[in-house]
C-alpha positions as protocol buffer text, in pm:
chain_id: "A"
residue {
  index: 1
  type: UNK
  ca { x: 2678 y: -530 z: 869 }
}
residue {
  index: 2
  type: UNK
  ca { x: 2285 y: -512 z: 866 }
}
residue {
  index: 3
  type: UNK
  ca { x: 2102 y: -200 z: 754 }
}
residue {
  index: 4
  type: UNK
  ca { x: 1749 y: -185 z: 855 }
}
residue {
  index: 5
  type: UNK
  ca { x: 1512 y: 24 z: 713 }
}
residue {
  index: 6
  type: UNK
  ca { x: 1168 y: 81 z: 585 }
}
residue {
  index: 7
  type: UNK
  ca { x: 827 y: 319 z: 633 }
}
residue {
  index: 8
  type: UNK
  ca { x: 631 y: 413 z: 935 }
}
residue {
  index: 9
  type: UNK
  ca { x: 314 y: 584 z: 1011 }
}
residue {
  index: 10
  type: UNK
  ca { x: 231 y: 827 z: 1231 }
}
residue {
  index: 11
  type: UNK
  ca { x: -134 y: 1008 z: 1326 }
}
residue {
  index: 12
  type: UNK
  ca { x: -218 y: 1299 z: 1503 }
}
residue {
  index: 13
  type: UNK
  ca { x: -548 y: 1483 z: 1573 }
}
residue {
  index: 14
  type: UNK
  ca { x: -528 y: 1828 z: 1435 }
}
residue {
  index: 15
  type: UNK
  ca { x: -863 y: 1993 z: 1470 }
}
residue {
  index: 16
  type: UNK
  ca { x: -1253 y: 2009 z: 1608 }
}
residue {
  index: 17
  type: UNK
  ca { x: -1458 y: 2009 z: 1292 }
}
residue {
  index: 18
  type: UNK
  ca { x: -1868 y: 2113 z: 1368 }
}
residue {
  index: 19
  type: UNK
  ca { x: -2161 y: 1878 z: 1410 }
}
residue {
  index: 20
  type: UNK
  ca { x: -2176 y: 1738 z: 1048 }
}
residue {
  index: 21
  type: UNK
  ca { x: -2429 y: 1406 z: 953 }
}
residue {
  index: 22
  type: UNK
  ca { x: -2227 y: 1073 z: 845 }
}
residue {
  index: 23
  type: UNK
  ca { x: -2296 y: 953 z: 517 }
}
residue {
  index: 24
  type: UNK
  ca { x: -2183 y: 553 z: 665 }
}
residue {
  index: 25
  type: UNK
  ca { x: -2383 y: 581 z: 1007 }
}
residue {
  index: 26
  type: UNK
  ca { x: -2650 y: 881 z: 940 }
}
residue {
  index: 27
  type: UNK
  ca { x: -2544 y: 990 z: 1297 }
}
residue {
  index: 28
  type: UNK
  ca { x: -2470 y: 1392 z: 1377 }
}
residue {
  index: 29
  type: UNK
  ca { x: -2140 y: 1418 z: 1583 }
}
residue {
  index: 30
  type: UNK
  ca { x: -1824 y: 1652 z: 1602 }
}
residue {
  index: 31
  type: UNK
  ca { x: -1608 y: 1525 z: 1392 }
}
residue {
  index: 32
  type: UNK
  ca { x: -1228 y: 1513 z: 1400 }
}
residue {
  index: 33
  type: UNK
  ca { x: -953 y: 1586 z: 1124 }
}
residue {
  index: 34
  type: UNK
  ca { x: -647 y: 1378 z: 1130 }
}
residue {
  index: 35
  type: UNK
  ca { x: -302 y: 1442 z: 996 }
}
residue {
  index: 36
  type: UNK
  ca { x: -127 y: 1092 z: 926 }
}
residue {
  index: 37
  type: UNK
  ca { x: 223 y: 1146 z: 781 }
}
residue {
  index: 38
  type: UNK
  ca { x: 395 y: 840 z: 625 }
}
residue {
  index: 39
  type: UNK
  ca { x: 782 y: 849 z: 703 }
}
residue {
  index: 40
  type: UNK
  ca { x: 1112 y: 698 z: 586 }
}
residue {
  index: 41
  type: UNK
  ca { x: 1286 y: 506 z: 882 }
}
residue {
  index: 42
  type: UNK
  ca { x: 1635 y: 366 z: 944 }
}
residue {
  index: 43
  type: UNK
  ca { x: 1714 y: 142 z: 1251 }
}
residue {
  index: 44
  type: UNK
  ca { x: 1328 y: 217 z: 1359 }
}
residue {
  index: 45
  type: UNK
  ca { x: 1371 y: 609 z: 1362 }
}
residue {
  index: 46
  type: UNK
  ca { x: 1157 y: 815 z: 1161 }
}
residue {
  index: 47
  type: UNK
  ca { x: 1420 y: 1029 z: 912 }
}
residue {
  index: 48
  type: UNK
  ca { x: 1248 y: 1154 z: 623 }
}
residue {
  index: 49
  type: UNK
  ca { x: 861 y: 1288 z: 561 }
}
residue {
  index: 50
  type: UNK
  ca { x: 763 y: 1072 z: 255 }
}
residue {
  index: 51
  type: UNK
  ca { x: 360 y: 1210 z: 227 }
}
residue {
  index: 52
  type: UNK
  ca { x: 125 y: 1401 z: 468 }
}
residue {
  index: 53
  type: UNK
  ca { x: -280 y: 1321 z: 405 }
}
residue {
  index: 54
  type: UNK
  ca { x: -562 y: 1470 z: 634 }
}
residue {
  index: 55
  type: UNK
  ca { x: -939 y: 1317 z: 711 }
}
residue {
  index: 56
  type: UNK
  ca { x: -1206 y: 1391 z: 838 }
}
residue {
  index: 57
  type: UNK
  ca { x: -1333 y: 1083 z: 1094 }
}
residue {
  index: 58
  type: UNK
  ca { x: -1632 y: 1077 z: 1245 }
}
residue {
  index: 59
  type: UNK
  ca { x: -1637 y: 943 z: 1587 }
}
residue {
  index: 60
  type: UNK
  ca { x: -1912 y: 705 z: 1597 }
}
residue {
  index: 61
  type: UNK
  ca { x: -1851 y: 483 z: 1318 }
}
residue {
  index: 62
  type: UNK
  ca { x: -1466 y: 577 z: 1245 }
}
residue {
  index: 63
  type: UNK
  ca { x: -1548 y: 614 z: 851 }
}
residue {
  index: 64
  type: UNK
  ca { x: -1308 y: 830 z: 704 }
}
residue {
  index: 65
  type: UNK
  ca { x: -1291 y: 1132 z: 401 }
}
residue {
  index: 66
  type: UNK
  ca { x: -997 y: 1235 z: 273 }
}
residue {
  index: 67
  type: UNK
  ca { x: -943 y: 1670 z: 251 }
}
residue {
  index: 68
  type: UNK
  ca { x: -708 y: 1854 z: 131 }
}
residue {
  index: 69
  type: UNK
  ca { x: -441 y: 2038 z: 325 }
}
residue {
  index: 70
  type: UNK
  ca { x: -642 y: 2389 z: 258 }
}
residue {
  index: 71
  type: UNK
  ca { x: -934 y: 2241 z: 408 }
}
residue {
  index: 72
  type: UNK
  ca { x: -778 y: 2108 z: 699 }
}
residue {
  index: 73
  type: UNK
  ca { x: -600 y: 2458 z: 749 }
}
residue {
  index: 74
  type: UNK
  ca { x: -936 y: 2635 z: 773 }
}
residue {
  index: 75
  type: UNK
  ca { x: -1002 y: 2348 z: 1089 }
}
residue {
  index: 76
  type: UNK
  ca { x: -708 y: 2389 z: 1268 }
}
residue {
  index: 77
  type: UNK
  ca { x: -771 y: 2800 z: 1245 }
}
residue {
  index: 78
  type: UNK
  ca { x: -1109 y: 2790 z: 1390 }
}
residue {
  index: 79
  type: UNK
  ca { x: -1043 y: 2503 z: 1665 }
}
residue {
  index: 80
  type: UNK
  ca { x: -728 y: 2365 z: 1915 }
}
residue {
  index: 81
  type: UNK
  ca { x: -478 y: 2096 z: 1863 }
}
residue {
  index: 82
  type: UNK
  ca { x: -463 y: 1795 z: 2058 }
}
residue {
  index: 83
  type: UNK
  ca { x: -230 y: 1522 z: 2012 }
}
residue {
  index: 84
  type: UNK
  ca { x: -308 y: 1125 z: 1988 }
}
């Protein structure tokens, strides 16, 4: 009998951040915030939530910042969801 497991990763765009200037590309865009949660799978199904992270990405350049899940809060408040 074979059990297969491991981790998968999934993205989705939360939020609309403001114009805000890249500190990689020195370019002023609207940047996005992404939720990527990391999950425990078995037989290629996501089961279990093992961490949730959220960046900020700017569009031009695709350099990320990590923020906390406060900060990404405030985001999704102000702006709509989409998904990815």
């Amino acid at each position: 009998m074979f059990v297969i497991f491991g981790t998968k990763s999934t993205q989705k765009i939360v939020a609309q951040e403001g114009k805000i200037r890249c500190g990689r590309c020195n370019n002023i865009s609207n940047w996005i915030v992404i939720k990527v949660t990391n999950w425990f799978s078995l037989f290629f199904i996501p089961i279990i939530p093992l961490s949730v992270r959220y960046y900020e990405q700017c569009p031009i350049c695709r350099g990320l910042t990590q923020i906390t899940k406060e900060e990404a809060a405030t985001y999704i408040l102000k702006g709509e969801t989409q998904d990815v």
